[in-house]
Coordinates of C-alpha atoms in Angstrom, one line a residue:
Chain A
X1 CA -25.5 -43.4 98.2
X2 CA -24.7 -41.2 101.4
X3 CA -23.7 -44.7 103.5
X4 CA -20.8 -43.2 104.9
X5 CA -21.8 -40.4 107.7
X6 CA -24.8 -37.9 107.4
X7 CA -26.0 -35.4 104.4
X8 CA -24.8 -31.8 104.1
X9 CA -27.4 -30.0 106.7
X10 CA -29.9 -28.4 104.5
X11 CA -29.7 -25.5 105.8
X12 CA -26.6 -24.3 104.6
X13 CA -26.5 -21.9 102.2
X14 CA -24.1 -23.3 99.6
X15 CA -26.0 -26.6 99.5
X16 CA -29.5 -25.0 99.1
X17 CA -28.0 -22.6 96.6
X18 CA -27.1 -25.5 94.9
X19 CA -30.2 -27.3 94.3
X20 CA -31.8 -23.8 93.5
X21 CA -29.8 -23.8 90.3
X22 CA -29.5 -27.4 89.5
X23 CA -33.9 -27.1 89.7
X24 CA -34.3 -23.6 88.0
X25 CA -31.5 -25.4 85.1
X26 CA -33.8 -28.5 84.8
X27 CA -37.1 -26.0 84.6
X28 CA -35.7 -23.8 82.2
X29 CA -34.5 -27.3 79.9
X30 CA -38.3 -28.2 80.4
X31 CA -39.8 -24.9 80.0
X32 CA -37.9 -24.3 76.0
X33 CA -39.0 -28.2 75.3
X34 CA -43.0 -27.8 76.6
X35 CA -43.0 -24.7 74.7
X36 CA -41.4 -24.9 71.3
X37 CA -41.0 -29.0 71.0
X38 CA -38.3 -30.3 69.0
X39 CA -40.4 -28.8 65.7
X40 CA -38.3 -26.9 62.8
X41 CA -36.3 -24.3 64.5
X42 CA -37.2 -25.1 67.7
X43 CA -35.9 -22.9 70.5
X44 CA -35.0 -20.2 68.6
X45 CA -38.6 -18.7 68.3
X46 CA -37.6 -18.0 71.8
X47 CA -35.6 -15.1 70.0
X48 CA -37.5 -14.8 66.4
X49 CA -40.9 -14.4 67.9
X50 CA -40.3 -11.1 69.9
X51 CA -37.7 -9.8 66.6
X52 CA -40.6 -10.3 64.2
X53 CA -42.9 -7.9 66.6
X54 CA -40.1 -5.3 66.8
X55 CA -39.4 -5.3 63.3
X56 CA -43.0 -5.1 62.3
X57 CA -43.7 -2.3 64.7
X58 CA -40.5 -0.6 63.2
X59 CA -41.5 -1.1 59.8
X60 CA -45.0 0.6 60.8
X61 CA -43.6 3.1 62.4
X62 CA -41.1 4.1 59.6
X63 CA -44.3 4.0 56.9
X64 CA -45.8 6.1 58.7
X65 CA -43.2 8.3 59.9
X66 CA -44.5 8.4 63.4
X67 CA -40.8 10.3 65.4
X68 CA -42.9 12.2 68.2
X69 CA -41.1 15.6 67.8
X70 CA -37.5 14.7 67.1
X71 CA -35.7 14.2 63.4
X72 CA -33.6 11.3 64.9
X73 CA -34.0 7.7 63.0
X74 CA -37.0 5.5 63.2
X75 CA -35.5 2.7 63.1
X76 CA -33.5 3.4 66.6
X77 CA -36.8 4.7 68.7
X78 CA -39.1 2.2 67.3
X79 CA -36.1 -0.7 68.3
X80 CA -35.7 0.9 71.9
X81 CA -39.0 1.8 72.4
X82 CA -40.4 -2.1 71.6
X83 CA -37.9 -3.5 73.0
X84 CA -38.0 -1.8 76.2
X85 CA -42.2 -3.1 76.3
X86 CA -41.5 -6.6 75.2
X87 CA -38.9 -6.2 78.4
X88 CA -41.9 -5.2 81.0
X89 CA -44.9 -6.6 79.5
X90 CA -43.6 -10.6 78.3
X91 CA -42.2 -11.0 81.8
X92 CA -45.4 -10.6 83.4
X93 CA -47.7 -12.4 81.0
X94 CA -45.5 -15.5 81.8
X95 CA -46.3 -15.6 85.0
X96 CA -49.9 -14.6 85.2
X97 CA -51.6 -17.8 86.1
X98 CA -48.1 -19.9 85.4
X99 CA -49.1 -21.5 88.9
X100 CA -52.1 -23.8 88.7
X101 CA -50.4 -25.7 85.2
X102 CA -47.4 -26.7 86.8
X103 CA -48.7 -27.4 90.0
X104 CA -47.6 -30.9 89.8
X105 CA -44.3 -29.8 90.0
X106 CA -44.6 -29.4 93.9
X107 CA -45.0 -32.9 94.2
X108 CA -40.9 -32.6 93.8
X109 CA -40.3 -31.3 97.6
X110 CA -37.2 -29.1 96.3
X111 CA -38.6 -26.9 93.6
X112 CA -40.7 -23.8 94.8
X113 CA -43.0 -21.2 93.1
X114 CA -40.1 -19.0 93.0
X115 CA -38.7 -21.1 91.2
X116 CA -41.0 -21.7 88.8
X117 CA -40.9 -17.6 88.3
X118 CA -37.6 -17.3 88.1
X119 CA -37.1 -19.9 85.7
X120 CA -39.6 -18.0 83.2
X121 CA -38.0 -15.0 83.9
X122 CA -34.7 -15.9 83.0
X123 CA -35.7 -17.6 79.6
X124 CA -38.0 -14.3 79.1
X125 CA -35.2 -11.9 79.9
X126 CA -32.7 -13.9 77.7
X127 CA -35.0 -14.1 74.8
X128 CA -36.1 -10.0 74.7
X129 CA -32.3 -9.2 75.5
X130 CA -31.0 -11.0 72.5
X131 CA -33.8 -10.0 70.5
X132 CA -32.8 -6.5 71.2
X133 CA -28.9 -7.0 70.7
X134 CA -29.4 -8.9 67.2
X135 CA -31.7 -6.1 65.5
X136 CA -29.6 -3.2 66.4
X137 CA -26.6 -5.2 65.1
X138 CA -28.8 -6.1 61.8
X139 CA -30.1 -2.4 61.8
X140 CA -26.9 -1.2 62.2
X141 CA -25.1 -2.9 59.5
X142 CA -27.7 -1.9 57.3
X143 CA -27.6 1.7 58.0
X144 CA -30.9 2.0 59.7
X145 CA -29.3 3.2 62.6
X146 CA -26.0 3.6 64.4
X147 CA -24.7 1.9 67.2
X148 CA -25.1 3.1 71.0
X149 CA -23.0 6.4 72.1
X150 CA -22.7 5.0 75.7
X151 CA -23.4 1.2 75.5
X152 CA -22.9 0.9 79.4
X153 CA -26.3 3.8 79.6
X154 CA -28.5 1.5 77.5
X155 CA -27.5 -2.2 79.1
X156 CA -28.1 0.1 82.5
X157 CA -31.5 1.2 81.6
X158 CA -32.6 -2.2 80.3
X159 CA -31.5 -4.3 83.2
X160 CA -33.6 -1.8 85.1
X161 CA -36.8 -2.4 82.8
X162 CA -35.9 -6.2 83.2
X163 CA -35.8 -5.7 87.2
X164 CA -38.9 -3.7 86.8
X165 CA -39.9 -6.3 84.7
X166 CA -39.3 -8.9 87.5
X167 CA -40.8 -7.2 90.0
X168 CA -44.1 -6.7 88.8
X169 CA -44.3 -10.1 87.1
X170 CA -43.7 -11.9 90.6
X171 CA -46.1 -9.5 92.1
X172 CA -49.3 -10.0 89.4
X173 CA -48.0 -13.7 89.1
X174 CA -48.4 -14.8 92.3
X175 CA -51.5 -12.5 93.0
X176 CA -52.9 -14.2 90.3
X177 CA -53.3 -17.5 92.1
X178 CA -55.4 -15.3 94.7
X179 CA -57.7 -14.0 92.4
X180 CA -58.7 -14.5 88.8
X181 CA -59.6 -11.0 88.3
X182 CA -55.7 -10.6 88.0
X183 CA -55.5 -12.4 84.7
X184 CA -59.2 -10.3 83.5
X185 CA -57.3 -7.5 84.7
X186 CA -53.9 -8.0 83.3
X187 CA -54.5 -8.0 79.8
X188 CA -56.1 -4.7 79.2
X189 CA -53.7 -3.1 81.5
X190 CA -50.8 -3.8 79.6
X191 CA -52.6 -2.4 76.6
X192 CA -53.6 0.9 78.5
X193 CA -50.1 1.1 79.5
X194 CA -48.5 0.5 76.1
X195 CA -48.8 4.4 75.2
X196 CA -48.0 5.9 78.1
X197 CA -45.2 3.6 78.5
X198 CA -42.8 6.4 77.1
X199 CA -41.9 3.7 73.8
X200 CA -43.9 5.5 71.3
X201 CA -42.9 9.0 72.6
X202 CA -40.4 11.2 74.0
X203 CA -40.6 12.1 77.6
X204 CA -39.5 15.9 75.8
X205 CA -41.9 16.4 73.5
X206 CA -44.8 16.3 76.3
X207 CA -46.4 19.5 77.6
X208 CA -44.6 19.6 81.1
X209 CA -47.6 19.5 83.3
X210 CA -48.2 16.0 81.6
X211 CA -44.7 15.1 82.0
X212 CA -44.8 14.8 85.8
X213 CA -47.9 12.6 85.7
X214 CA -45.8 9.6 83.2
X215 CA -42.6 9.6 85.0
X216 CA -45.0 8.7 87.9
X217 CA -44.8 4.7 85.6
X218 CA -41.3 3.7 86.3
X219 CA -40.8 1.7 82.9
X220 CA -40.8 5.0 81.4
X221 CA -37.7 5.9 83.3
X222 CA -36.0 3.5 82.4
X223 CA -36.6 3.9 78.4
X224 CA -35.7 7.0 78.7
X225 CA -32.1 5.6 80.1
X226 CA -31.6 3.6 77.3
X227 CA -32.8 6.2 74.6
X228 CA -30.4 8.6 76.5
X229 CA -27.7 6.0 75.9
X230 CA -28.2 4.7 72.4
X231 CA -28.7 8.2 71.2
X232 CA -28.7 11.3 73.9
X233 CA -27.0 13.7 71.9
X234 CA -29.9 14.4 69.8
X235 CA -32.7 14.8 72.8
X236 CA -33.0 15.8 76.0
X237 CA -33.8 12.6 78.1
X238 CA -35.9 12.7 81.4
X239 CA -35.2 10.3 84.0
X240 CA -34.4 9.6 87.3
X241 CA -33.2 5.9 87.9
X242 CA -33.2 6.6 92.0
X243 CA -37.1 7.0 91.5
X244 CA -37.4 3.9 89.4
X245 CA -35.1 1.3 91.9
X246 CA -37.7 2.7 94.6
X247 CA -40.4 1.6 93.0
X248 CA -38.7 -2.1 91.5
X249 CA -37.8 -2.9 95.4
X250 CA -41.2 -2.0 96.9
X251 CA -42.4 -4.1 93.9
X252 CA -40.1 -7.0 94.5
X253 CA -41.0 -7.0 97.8
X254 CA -44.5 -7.0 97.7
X255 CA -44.2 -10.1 94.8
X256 CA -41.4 -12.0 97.5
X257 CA -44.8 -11.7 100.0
X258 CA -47.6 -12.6 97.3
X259 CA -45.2 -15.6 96.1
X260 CA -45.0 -16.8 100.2
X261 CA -48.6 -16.4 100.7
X262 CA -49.1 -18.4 97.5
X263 CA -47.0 -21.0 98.2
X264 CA -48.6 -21.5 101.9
X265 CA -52.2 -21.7 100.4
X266 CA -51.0 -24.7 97.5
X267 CA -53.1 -27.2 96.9
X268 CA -52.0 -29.8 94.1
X269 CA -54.7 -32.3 92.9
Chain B
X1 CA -33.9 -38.7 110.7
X2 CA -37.4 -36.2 109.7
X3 CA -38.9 -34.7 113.0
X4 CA -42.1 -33.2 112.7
X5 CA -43.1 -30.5 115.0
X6 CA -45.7 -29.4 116.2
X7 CA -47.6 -29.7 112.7
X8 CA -51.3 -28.7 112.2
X9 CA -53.2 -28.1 108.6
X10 CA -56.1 -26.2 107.9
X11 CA -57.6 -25.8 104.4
X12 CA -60.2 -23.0 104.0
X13 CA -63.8 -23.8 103.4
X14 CA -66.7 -21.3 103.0
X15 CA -67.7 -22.0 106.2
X16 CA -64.8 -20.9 108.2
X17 CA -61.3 -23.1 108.7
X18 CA -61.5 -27.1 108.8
X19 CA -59.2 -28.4 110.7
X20 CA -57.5 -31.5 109.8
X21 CA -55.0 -32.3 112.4
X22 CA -53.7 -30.6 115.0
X23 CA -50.2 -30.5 116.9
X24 CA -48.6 -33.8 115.2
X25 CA -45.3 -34.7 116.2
X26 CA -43.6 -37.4 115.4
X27 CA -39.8 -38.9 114.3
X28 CA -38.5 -41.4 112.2
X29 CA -35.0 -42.8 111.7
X30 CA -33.2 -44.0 108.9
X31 CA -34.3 -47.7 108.0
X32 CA -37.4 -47.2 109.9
X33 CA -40.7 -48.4 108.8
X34 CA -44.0 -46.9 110.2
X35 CA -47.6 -47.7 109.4
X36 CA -50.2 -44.5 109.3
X37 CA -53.7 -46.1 110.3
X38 CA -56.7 -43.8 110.0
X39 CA -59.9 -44.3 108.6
X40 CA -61.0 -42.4 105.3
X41 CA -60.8 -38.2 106.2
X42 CA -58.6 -38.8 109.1
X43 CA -55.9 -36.9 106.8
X44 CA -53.3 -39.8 106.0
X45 CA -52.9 -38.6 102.5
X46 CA -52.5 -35.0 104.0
X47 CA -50.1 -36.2 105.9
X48 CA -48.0 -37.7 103.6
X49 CA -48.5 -34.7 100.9
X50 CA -46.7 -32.4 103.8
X51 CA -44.2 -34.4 104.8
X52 CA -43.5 -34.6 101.2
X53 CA -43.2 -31.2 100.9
X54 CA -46.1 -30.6 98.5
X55 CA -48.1 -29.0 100.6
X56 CA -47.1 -26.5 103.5
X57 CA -48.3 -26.5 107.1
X58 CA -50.7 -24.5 109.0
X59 CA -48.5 -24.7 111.6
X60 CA -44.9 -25.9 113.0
X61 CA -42.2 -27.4 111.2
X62 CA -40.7 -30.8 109.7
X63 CA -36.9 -30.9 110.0
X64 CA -34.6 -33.6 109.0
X65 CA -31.6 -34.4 107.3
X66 CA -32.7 -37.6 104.5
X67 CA -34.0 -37.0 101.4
X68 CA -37.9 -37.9 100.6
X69 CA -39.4 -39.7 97.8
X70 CA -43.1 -38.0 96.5
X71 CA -45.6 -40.3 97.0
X72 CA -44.5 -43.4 95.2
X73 CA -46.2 -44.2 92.1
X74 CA -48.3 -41.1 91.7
X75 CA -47.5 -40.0 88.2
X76 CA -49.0 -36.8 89.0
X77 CA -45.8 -35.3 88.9
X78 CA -45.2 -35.7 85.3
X79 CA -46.0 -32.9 82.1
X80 CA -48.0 -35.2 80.3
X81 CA -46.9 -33.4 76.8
X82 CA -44.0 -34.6 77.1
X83 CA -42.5 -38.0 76.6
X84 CA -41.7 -40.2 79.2
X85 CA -37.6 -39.8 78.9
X86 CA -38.0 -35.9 78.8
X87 CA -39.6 -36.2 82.5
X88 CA -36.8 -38.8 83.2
X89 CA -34.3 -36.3 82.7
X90 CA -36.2 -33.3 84.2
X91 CA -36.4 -35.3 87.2
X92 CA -33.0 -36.3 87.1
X93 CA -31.8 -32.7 87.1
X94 CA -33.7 -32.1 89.9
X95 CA -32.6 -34.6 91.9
X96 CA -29.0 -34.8 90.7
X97 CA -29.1 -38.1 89.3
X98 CA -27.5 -39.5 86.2
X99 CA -29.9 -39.6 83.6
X100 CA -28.3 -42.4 81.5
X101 CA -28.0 -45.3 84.3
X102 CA -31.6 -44.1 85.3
X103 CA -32.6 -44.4 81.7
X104 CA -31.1 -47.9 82.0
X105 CA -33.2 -48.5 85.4
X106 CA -36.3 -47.4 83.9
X107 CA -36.1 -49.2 80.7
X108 CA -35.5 -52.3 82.9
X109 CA -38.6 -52.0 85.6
X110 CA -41.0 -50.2 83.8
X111 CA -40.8 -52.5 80.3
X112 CA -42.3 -49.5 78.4
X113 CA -40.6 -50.1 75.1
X114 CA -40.1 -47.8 72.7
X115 CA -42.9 -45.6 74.5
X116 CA -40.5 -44.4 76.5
X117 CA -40.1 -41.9 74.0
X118 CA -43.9 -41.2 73.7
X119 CA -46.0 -38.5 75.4
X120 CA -47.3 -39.4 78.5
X121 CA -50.7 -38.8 77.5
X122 CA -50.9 -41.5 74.9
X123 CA -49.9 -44.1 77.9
X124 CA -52.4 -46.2 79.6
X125 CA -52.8 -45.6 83.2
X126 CA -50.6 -48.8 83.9
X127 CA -47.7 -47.9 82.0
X128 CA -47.9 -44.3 84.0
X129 CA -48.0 -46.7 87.4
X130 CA -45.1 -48.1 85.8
X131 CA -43.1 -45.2 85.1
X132 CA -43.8 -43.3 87.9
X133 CA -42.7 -45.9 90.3
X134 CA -39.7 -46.8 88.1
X135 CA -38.8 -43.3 88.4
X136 CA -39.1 -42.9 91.6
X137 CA -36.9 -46.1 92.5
X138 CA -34.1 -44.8 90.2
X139 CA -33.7 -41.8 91.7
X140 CA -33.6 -43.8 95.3
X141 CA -34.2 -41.8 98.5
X142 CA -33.3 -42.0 101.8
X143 CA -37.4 -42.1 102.5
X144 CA -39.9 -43.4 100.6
X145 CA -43.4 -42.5 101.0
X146 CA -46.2 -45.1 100.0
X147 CA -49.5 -43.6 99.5
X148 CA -51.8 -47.0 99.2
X149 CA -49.1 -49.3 97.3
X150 CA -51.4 -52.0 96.9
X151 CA -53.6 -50.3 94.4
X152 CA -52.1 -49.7 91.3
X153 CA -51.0 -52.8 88.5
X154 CA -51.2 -56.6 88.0
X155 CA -49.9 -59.3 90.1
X156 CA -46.9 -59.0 88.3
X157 CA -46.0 -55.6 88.8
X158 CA -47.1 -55.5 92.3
X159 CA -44.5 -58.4 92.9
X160 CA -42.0 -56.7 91.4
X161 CA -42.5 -53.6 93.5
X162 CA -42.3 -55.4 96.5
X163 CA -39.4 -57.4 95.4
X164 CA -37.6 -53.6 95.1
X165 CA -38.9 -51.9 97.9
X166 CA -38.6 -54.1 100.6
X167 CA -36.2 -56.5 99.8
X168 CA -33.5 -54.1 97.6
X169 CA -34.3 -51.2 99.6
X170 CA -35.3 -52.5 103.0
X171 CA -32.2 -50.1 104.4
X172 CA -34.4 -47.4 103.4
X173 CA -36.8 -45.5 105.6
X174 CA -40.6 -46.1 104.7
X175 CA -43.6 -44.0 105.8
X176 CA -46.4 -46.5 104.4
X177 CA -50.1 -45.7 104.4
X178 CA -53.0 -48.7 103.8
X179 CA -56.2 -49.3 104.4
X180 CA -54.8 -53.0 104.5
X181 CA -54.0 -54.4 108.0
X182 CA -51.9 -57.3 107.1
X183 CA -49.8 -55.1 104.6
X184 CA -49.0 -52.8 107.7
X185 CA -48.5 -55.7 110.4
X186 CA -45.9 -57.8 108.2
X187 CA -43.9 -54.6 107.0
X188 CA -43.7 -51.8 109.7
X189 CA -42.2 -51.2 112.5
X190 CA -44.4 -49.3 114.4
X191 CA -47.5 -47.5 113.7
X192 CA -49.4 -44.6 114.3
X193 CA -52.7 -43.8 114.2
X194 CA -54.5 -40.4 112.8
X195 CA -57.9 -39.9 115.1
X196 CA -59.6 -37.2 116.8
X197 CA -57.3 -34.7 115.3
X198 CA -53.9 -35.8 115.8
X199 CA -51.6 -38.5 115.5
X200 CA -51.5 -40.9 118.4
X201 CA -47.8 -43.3 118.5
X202 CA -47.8 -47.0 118.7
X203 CA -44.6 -49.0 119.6
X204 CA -47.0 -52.4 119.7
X205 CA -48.8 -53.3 116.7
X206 CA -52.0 -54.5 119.2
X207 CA -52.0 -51.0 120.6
X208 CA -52.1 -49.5 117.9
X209 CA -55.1 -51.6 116.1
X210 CA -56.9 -51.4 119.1
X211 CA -56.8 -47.8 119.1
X212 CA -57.8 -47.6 115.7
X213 CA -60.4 -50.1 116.1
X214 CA -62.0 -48.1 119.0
X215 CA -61.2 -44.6 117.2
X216 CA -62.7 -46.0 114.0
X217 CA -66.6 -46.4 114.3
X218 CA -66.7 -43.7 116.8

C-alpha cells in the first residue's frame, strides 16, 4: 500500500477527521442492521416506531381533550410536546449501558466511545426529527393542525432539545459504565420527568411561583421554543434559550470527561 | 516506526492498584520482527492489547506513524448476530478498504462457503479462526500483532497462515508473542523480555533466553 514515502502524521486534523466519519458511517451502517435486520420494512421502524408513540399519545390526548388552559388544537401540542420527549429521553436510553455490548469494538484501535455515542446519537436524532416533520406534514394535510408560523423558531428549539438531548445522553451514558445504579436510576427518572417536562402543559397556565421551579429543567425551555414557533400567537410562551445553552454546555462538558474517564478504565474481554 | 514511551498499566483490584508493568519503552521499525518472552502474568497479552489500542495506558504514550493489526485471529472483534460479510464490510469501512476484493480475499483463505453469509454465532470456533484471520490479512497493515499464532486450527490452516504472514507479508512489521521458543528464534529479529515489571531489550537471541530463563522460575 503506502510503499512510496511515509503515512499522513496522525495527528493532523484533516486525517483524523477523516477516519472519525468513515468509523461513525460504518457504525451507524451497523447500528440500523443489528437493530432492525433485513426483516419486512426494515430500517424504517427507525422512523415508524417513535410516529406510532406520537400518534397514539395524540389520539389520547384528543379523546380526552386534555389542552392545559388554551383552546388551541390537540393535535399540534400533543405532536410538539411528544416529540420534543422522544427528542431528550430516546437519546439517552441509547446510550445508557451502550458500552459493555460493543466493547469488542475497541479491539479496532481507531473507533472510540465517542464514537460509539455519537453514532447512536445521530441515528436517534435522525429518526425523532423525521418522525416529527412527517406527522405535522400528515396532520397538516389533514386538517388537524396548521403548519408552523415561524419554522426557523421550532427547528431552533428542537436542535436545542436534541443538544440537550446529547449532552445528557453522553453524560448518563458514560456514567453508566461507572456505576450500574445509573441504568436502575435512569429509567424512573425519565418517567418523573415526563410531566414536568413542559410536553403535557403550558409553561402559562402554571401558578407563577411554580413556574420558576420547571424552567429550572432546560428541556422545558426549549419546548416552549418550538410551541412558541409552531403556534405563538395563540399563548404566551416562557423561555429563555441563554439559560438552556448554559446548562447543554456544562452538560456536554461534564459527558466529554465521563466519556474520557470511561474510555481510560476499558477493559474488553 | 511505533515508539512506546514511558508506558505503565495498572488495573484496579479491591485491594489497592496492581501493577503490571512499569516504564516500558521500546521502538520498532517497519519490517521488523520482535519476540515478547515472559512467562504467564508477566503482561504479554497486556502489552499487545495497548499497543493495539484496545486498551489505554496508565501512563505515557505510544506514538508512530504505521497502521496496527488487532490481535490476529481473535474474532472477538466481530457482532456475532451478524453474518460474517456484514462484519467484512463494517470492518472495511473502518479501515478504508474495498469490501468487494476483500470479499474475494476472504472467500479465498477462509473457505467458509456459503456461511459467509451466516451469523457468526452458528460458526464453529474454527471457521471464526478462519475468518478472523482472513480478515485481518485482507485489510493488511503496516504491523501485525500475533497474540499466540500457534494455537488456533489444523495443520492445514496453520500452514497456510504462515505461508501469508511470513512469506507474503514478511515486509511487514510483526510484534509476535509465544510461549514457543523455536517459533520466536526462527522468525524474530530481536526479542524482549517482560520480567520484574518491565520490559528488558535483547539484540541477541541468547541474551535474551538467558534472561528469561533466569527471570522465569524466580
Amino acid at each position: 500500500m503506502d510503499e512510496n514515502g511515509p503515512e499522513v502524521p496522525r495527528t493532523s486534523f484533516a486525517h483524523s477527521f477523516a477516519i472519525q466519519r468513515r468509523v461513525i458511517h460504518a457504525l451507524i451502517l451497523r447500528e440500523v442492521i443489528t437493530r432492525f435486520g433485513r426483516h419486512n420494512i426494515g430500517f424504517l421502524w427507525l422512523f415508524v416506531e417513535p410516529m406510532i408513540f406520537t400518534v397514539g399519545v395524540t389520539l389520547i390526548w384528543s379523546a380526552l381533550k386534555a389542552v392545559h388552559g388554551s383552546s388551541l388544537t390537540i393535535a399540534a401540542f400533543a405532536v410538539t410536546g411528544y416529540s420534543s420527549v422522544l427528542v431528550w429521553r430516546n437519546m439517552p436510553s441509547r446510550l445508557v449501558d451502550s458500552i459493555e455490548p460493543n466493547l469488542s469494538l475497541m479491539y479496532h484501535r481507531n473507533v472510540k466511545i465517542f464514537d460509539i455515542f455519537a453514532s447512536r446519537l445521530l441515528l436517534e436524532g435522525v429518526s425523532v426529527a423525521t418522525s416529527f416533520l412527517v406527522l405535522t406534514i400528515i396532520f397538516a394535510a389533514i386538517g388537524w393542525l396548521s403548519l408552523p408560523e415561524d419554522p426557523l423558531k421550532v427547528v431552533g428549539g428542537w436542535l436545542m432539545l436534541a443538544w440537550w438531548g446529547c449532552a445528557l445522553g453522553m453524560f448518563v451514558g458514560a456514567l453508566s459504565h461507572r456505576s450500574e445504579l445509573v441504568d436502575k436510576f435512569w429509567h424512573p427518572m425519565q418517567y418523573l420527568l415526563f410531566p414536568l417536562s413542559g410536553s403535557a402543559f403550558l409553561v402559562d397556565s402554571l401558578p407563577p411561583e411554580f413556574r420558576d421551579w420547571v424552567l429550572l429543567l432546560p428541556m422545558v425551555h426549549g419546548v416552549e421554543c418550538v410551541r412558541d414557533g409552531f403556534f405563538g400567537s395563540e399563548f404566551v410562551a416562557h423561555y429563555d434559550l441563554g439559560y438552556m445553552a448554559t446548562v447543554n454546555l456544562v452538560f456536554t462538558l461534564l459527558g466529554l470527561v465521563e466519556i474520557r474517564r470511561a474510555s481510560r478504565n476499558l477493559v474488553p474481554a | 516506526m511505533i515508539r512506546l514511551e514511558n508506558i505503565s498499566k495498572a488495573y484496579r483490584t479491591r485491594t489497592g492498584r496492581h501493577w503490571v508493568f512499569k516504564d516500558v519503552g521500546f521502538t520498532i521499525n517497519r519490517g521488523e520482527k520482535i519476540g515478547i518472552l515472559g512467562r504467564n502474568g508477566a503482561g504479554k497479552s497486556t502489552l499487545i492489547r495497548l499497543i493495539g489500542g484496545i486498551e489505554q495506558p496508565t501512563g505515557g504514550r505510544i506514538v508512530g506513524d504505521m497502521s496496527i493489526s488487532w490481535p490476529l485471529a481473535f474474532s472477538g472483534a466481530f457482532q456475532h448476530s451478524l453474518t460474517g460479510l456484514d462484519n467484512l464490510k463494517f470492518i472495511c469501512r473502518v479501515y478504508n478498504k474495498d469490501p468487494e476484493e476483500a470479499e474475494q480475499a476472504v472467500e479465498e483463505f477462509a473457505e467458509l462457503g456459503r456461511y459467509l453469509k451466516e451469523p457468526i454465532k452458528t460458526y464453529s470456533a474454527g471457521m471464526r479462526a478462519r475468518l478472523g484471520f482472513g480478515i485481518s490479512l485482507a485489510v493488511d497493515f503496516d504491523c501485525f500483532l500475533i497474540d499466540e499464532i500457534v494455537a488456533v486450527g489444523d495443520k492445514r490452516f496453520q500452514e497456510k497462515c504462515y505461508n501469508e504472514l511470513f512469506v507474503k507479508r514478511k515486509d511487514r512489521a510483526m510484534i509476535i508473542v509465544s510461549h514457543n521458543d523455536n517459533f520466536v528464534r526462527d522468525r524474530c529479529d530481536r526479542a524482549a523480555v517482560l520480567a520484574r515489571s518491565t520490559l528488558t531489550e535483547f539484540d541477541d537471541m541468547d541474551e535474551a533466553f538467558a534472561f528469561y530463563q533466569a527471570n522465569a522460575t524466580g
